[in-house]
PDB file of C-alpha atoms in Angstrom:
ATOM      1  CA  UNK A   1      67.707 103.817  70.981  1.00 80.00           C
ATOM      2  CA  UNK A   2      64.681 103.388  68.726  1.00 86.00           C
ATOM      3  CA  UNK A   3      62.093 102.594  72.513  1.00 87.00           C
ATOM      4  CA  UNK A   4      63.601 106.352  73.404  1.00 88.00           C
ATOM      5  CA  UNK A   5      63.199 107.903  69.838  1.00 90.00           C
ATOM      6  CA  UNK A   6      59.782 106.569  69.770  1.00 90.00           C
ATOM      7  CA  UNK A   7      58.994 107.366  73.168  1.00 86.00           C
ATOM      8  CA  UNK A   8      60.606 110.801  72.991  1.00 89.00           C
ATOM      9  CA  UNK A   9      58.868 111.542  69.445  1.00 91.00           C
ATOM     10  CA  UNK A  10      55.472 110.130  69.894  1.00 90.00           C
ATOM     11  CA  UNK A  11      52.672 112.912  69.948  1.00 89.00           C
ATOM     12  CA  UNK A  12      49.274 112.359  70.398  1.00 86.00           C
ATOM     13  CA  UNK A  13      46.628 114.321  71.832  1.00 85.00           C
ATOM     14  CA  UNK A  14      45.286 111.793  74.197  1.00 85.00           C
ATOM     15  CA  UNK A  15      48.403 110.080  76.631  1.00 83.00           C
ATOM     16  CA  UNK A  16      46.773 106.734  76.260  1.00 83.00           C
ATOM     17  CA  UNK A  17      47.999 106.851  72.513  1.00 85.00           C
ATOM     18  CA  UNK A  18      51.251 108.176  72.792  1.00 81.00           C
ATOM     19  CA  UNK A  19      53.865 105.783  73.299  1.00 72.00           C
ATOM     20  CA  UNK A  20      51.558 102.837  74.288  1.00 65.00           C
ATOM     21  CA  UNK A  21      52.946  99.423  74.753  1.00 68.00           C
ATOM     22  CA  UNK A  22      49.442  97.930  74.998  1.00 70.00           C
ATOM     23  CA  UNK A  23      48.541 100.101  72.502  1.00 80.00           C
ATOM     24  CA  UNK A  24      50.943  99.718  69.705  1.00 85.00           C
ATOM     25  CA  UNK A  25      50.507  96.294  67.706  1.00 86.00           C
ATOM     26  CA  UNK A  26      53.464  94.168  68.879  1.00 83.00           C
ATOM     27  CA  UNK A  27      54.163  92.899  65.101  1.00 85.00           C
ATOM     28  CA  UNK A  28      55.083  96.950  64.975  1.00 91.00           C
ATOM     29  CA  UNK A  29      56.112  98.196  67.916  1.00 87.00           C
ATOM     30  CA  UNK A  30      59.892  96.261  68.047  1.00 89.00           C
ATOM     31  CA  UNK A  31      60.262  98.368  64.353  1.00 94.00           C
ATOM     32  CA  UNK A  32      61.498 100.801  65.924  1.00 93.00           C
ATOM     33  CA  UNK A  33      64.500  99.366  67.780  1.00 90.00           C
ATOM     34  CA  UNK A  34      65.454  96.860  65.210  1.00 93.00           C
ATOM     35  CA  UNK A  35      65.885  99.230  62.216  1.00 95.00           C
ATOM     36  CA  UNK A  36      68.116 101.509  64.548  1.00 94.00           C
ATOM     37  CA  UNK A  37      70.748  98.285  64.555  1.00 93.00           C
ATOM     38  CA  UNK A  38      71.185  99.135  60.694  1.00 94.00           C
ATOM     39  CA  UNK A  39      73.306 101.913  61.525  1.00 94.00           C
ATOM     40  CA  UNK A  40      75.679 100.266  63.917  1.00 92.00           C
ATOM     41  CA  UNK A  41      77.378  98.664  60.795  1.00 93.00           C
ATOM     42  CA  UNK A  42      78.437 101.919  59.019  1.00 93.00           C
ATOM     43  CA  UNK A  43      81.788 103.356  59.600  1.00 94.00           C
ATOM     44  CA  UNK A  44      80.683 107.258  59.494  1.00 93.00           C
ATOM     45  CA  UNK A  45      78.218 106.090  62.581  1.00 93.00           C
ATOM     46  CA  UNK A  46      80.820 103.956  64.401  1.00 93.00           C
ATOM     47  CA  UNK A  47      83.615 106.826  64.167  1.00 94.00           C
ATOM     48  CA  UNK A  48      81.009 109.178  65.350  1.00 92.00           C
ATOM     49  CA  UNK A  49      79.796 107.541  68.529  1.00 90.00           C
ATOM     50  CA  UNK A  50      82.417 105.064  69.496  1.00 91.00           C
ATOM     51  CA  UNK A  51      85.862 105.146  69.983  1.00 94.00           C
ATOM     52  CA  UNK A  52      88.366 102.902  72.651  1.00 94.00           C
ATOM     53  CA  UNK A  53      87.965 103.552  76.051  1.00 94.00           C
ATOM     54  CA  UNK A  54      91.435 104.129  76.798  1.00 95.00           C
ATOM     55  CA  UNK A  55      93.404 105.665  73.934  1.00 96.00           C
ATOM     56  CA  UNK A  56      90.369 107.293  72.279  1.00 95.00           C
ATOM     57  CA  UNK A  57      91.558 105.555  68.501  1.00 95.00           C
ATOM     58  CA  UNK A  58      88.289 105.228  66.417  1.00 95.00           C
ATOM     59  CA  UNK A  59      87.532 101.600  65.003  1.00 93.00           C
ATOM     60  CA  UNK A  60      90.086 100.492  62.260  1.00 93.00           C
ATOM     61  CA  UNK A  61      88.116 100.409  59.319  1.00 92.00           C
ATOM     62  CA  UNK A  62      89.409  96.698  57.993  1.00 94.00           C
ATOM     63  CA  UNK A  63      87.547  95.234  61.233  1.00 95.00           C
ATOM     64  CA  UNK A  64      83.754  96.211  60.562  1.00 93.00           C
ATOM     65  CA  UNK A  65      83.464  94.702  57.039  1.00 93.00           C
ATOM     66  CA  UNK A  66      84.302  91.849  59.515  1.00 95.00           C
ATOM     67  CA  UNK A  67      81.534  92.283  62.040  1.00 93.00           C
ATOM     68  CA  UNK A  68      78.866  92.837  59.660  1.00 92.00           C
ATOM     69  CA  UNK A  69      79.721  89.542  57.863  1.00 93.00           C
ATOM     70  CA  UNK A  70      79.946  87.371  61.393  1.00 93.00           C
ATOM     71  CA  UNK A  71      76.700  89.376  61.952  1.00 91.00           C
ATOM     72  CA  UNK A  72      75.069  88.146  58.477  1.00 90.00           C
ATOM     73  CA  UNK A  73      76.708  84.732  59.076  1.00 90.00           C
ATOM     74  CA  UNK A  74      74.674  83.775  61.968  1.00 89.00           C
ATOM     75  CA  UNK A  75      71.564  85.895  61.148  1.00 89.00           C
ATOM     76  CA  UNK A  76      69.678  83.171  59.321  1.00 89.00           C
ATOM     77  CA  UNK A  77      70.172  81.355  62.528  1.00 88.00           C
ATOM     78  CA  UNK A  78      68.981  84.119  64.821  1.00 88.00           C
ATOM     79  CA  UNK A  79      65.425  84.305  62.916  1.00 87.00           C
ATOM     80  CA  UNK A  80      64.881  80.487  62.981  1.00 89.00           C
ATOM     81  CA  UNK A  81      65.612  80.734  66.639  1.00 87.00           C
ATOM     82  CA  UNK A  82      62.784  83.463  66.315  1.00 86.00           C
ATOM     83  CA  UNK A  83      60.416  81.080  64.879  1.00 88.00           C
ATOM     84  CA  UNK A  84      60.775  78.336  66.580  1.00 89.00           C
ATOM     85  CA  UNK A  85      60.397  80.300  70.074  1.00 87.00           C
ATOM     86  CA  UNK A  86      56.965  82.020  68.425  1.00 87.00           C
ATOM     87  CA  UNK A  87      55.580  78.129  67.699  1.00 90.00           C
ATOM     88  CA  UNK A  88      56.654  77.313  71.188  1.00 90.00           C
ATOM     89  CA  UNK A  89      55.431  80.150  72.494  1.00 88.00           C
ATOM     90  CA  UNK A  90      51.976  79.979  70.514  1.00 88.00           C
ATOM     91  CA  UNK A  91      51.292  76.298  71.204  1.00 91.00           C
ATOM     92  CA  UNK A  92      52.278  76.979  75.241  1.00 88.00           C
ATOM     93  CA  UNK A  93      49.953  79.571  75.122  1.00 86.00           C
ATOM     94  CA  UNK A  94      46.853  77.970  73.162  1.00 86.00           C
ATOM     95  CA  UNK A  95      46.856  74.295  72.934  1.00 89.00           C
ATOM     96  CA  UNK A  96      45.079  72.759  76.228  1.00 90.00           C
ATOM     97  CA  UNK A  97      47.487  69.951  76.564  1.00 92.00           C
ATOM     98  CA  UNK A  98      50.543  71.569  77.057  1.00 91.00           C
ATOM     99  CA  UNK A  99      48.688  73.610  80.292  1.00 90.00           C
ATOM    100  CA  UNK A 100      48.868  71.681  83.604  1.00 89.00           C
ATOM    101  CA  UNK A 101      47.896  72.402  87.176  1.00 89.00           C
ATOM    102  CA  UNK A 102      50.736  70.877  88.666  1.00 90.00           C
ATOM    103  CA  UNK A 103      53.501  73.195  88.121  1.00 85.00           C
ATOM    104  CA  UNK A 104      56.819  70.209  87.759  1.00 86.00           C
ATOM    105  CA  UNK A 105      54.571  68.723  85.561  1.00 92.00           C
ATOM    106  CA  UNK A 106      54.021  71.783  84.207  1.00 90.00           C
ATOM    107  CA  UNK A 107      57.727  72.132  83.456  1.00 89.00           C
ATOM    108  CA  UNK A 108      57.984  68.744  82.141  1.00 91.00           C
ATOM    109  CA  UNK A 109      55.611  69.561  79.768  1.00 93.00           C
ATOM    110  CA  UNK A 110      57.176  72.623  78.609  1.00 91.00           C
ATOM    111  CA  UNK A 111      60.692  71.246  78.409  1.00 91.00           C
ATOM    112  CA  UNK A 112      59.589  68.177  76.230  1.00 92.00           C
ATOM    113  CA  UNK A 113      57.235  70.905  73.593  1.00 93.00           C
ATOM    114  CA  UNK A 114      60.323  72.879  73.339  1.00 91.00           C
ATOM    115  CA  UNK A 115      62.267  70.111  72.452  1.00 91.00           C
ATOM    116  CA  UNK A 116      59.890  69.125  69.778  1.00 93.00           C
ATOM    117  CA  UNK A 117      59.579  72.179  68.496  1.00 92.00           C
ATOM    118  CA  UNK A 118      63.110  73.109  68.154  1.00 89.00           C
ATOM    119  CA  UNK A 119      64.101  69.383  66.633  1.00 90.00           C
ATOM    120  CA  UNK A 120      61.605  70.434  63.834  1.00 92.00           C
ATOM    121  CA  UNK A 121      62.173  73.834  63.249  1.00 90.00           C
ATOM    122  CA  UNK A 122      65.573  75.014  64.263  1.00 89.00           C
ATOM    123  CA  UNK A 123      69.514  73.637  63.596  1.00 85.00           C
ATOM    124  CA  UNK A 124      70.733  73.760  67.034  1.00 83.00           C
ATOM    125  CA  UNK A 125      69.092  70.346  68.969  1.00 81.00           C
ATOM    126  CA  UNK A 126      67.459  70.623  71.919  1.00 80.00           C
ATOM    127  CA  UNK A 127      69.924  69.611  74.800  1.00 83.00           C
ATOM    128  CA  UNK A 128      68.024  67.359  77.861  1.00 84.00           C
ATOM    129  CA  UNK A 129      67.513  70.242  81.048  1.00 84.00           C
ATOM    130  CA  UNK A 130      67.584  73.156  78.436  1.00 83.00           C
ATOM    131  CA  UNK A 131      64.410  74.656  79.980  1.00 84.00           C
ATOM    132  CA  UNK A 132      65.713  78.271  78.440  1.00 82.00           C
ATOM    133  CA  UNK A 133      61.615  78.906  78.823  1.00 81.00           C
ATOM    134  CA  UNK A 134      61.991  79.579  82.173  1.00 81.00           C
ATOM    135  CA  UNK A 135      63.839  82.607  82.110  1.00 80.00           C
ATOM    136  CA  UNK A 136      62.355  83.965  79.006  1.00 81.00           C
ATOM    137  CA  UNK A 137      61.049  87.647  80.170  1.00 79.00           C
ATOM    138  CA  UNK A 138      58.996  88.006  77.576  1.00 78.00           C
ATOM    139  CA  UNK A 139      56.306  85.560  78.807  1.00 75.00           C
ATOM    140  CA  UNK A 140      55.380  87.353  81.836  1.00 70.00           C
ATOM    141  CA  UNK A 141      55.507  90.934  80.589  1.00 73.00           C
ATOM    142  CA  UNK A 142      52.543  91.280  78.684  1.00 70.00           C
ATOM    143  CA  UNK A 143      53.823  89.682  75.830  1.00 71.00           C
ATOM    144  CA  UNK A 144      51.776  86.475  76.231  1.00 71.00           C
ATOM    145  CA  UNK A 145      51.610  84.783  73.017  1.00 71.00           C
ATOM    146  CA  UNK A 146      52.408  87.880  70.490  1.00 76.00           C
ATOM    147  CA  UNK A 147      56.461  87.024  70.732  1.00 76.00           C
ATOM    148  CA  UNK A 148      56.187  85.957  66.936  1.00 75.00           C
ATOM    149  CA  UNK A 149      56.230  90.390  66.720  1.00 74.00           C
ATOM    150  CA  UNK A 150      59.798  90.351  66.885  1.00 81.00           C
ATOM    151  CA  UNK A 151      59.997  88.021  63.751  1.00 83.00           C
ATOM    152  CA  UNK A 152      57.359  90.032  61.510  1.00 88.00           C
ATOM    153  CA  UNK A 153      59.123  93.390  62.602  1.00 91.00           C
ATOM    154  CA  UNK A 154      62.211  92.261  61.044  1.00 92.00           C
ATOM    155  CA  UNK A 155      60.392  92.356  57.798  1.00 94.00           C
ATOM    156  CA  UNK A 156      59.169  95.982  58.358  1.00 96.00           C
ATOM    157  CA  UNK A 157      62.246  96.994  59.841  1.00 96.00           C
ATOM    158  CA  UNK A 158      64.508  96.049  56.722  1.00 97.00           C
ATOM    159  CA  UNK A 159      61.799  97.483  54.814  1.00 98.00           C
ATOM    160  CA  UNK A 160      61.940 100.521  55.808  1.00 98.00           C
ATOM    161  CA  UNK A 161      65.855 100.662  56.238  1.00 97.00           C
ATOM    162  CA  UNK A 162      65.966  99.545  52.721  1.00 97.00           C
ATOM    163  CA  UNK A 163      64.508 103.440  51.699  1.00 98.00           C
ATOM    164  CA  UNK A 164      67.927 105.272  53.964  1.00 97.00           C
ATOM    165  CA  UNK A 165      70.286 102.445  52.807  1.00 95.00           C
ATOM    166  CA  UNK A 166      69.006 103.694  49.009  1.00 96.00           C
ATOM    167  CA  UNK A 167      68.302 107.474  49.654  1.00 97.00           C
ATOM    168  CA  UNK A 168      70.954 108.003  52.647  1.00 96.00           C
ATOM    169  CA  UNK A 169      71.709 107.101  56.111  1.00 95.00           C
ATOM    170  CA  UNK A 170      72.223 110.365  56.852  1.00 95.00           C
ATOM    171  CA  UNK A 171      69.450 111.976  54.356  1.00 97.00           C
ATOM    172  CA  UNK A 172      67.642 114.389  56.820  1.00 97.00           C
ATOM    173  CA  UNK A 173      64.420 114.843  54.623  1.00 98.00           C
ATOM    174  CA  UNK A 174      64.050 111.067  54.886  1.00 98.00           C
ATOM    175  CA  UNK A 175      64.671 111.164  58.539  1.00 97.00           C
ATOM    176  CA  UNK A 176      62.229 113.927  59.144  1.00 97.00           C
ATOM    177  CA  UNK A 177      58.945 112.023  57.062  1.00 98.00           C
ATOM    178  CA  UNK A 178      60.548 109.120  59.385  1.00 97.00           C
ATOM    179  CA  UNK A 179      59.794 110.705  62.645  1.00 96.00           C
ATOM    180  CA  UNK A 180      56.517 111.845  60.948  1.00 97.00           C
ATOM    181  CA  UNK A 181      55.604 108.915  59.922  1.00 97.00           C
ATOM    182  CA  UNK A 182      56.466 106.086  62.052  1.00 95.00           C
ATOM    183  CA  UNK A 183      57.607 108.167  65.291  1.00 94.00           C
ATOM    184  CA  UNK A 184      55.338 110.471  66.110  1.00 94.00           C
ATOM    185  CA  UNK A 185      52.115 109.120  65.230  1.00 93.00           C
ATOM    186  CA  UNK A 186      52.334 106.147  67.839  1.00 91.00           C
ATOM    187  CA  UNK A 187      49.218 104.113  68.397  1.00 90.00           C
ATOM    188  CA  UNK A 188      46.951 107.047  66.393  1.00 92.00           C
ATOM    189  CA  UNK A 189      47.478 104.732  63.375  1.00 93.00           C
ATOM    190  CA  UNK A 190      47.792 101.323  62.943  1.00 93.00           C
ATOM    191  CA  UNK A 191      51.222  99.961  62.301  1.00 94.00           C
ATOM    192  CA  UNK A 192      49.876  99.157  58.696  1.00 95.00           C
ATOM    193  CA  UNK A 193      49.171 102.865  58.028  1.00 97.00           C
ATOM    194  CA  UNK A 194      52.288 104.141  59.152  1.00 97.00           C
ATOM    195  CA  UNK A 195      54.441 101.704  56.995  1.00 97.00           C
ATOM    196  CA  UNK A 196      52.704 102.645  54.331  1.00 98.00           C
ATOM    197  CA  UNK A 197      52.887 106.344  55.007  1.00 98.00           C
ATOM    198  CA  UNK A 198      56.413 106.231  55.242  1.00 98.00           C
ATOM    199  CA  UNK A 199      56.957 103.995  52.311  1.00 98.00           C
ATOM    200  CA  UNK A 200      54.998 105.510  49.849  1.00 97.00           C
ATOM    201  CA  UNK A 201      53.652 101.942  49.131  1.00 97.00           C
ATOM    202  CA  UNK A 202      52.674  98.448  50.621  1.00 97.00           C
ATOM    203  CA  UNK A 203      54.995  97.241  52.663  1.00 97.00           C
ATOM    204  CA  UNK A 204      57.264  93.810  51.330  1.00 97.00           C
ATOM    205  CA  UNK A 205      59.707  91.268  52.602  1.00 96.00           C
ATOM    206  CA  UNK A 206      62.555  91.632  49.799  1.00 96.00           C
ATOM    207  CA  UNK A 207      64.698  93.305  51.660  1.00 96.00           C
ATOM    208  CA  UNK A 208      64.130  91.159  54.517  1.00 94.00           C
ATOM    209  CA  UNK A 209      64.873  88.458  52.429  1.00 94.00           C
ATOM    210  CA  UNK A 210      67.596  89.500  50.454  1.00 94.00           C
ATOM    211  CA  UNK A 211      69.516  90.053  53.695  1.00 90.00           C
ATOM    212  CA  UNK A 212      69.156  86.834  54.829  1.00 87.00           C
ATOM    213  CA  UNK A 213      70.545  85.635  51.366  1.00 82.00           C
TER     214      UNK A 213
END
């Protein structure tokens, strides 16, 4: 939802500019999508988009409380996954002995890194033949070795949810200077500029953090 809204939104004078992925700096561009998720854990939203299939009943309220917590349960151990894959991802990408001609070397090579790596910096131990790497999109699309963008957009992102969660989820003023601000200026302004613009200040990790905690 927030790749269409921003791709929708976006207006520039020059195409090049206006909804970019090259152009957009990739610790910014995923702040779109991942402050959308914010809203999936409010009732009004749910009972507004949703409902079952079948019978058309809306959510039972006593079962979201429920999802967000399973959801903050595990989230700690969805952004050390992030970080580990970004140190994997940066070493892979930049240090001249983990690069090899000979491609099952090659793999080798990348299997035992990623088992380092994870050992150190995440909970979940590396498993011999987990070569997860392989199929890992993200590599070959451009991405290269900018993948730690997802992590440092989860800062912005719960920054700048942290002004509807305060002010509304629903405040229309606030969602207007949000398309103004973050939407529709695209890669005119730097990522930086935009945060700020919406914000009304510099941009921080509390609310990143505090979510975690």
């Amino acid at each position: 939802t927030g790749h269409l809204l921003h791709s929708m939104l976006s207006n520039s004078k020059y195409s090049k500019l206006n909804w970019a992925w090259d152009s957009v700096e990739m610790d910014f561009l995923e702040v779109q999508s991942t402050v959308m998720e914010n809203w999936a854990y409010n009732q009004k939203v749910i009972d507004r988009i949703s409902s079952h299939y079948k019978t058309k009943e809306k959510l039972p309220a006593k079962y979201l409380p429920k999802i967000e917590a399973a959801m903050l349960e595990t989230l700690p151990l969805s952004e050390l996954r992030l970080v580990a894959s970004s140190i994997w991802d940066q070493k892979a990408h930049f240090d001249a002995k983990y690069m090899c001609s000979d491609l099952d070397k090659q793999v080798d090579i990348w299997e035992k890194l990623w088992k380092d790596v994870r050992d150190e910096h995440y909970v979940v131990r590396h498993e011999k033949g987990d070569r997860t790497f392989s199929s890992w999109l993200h590599l070959v699309m451009d991405y290269d070795a900018r993948y730690f963008g997802y992590a440092a957009a989860h800062v912005y992102s719960q920054d700048v949810f942290s002004e509807f969660k305060s002010k509304g989820l629903f405040n229309s003023k606030l969602g207007h200077t949000y398309k103004e601000t973050i939407l529709k200026p695209c890669a005119t302004l730097s990522g930086k500029q935009q945060l700020e613009n919406f914000l009304g200040r510099k941009t921080s990790q509390k609310a990143f953090v505090d979510r975690l905690a």
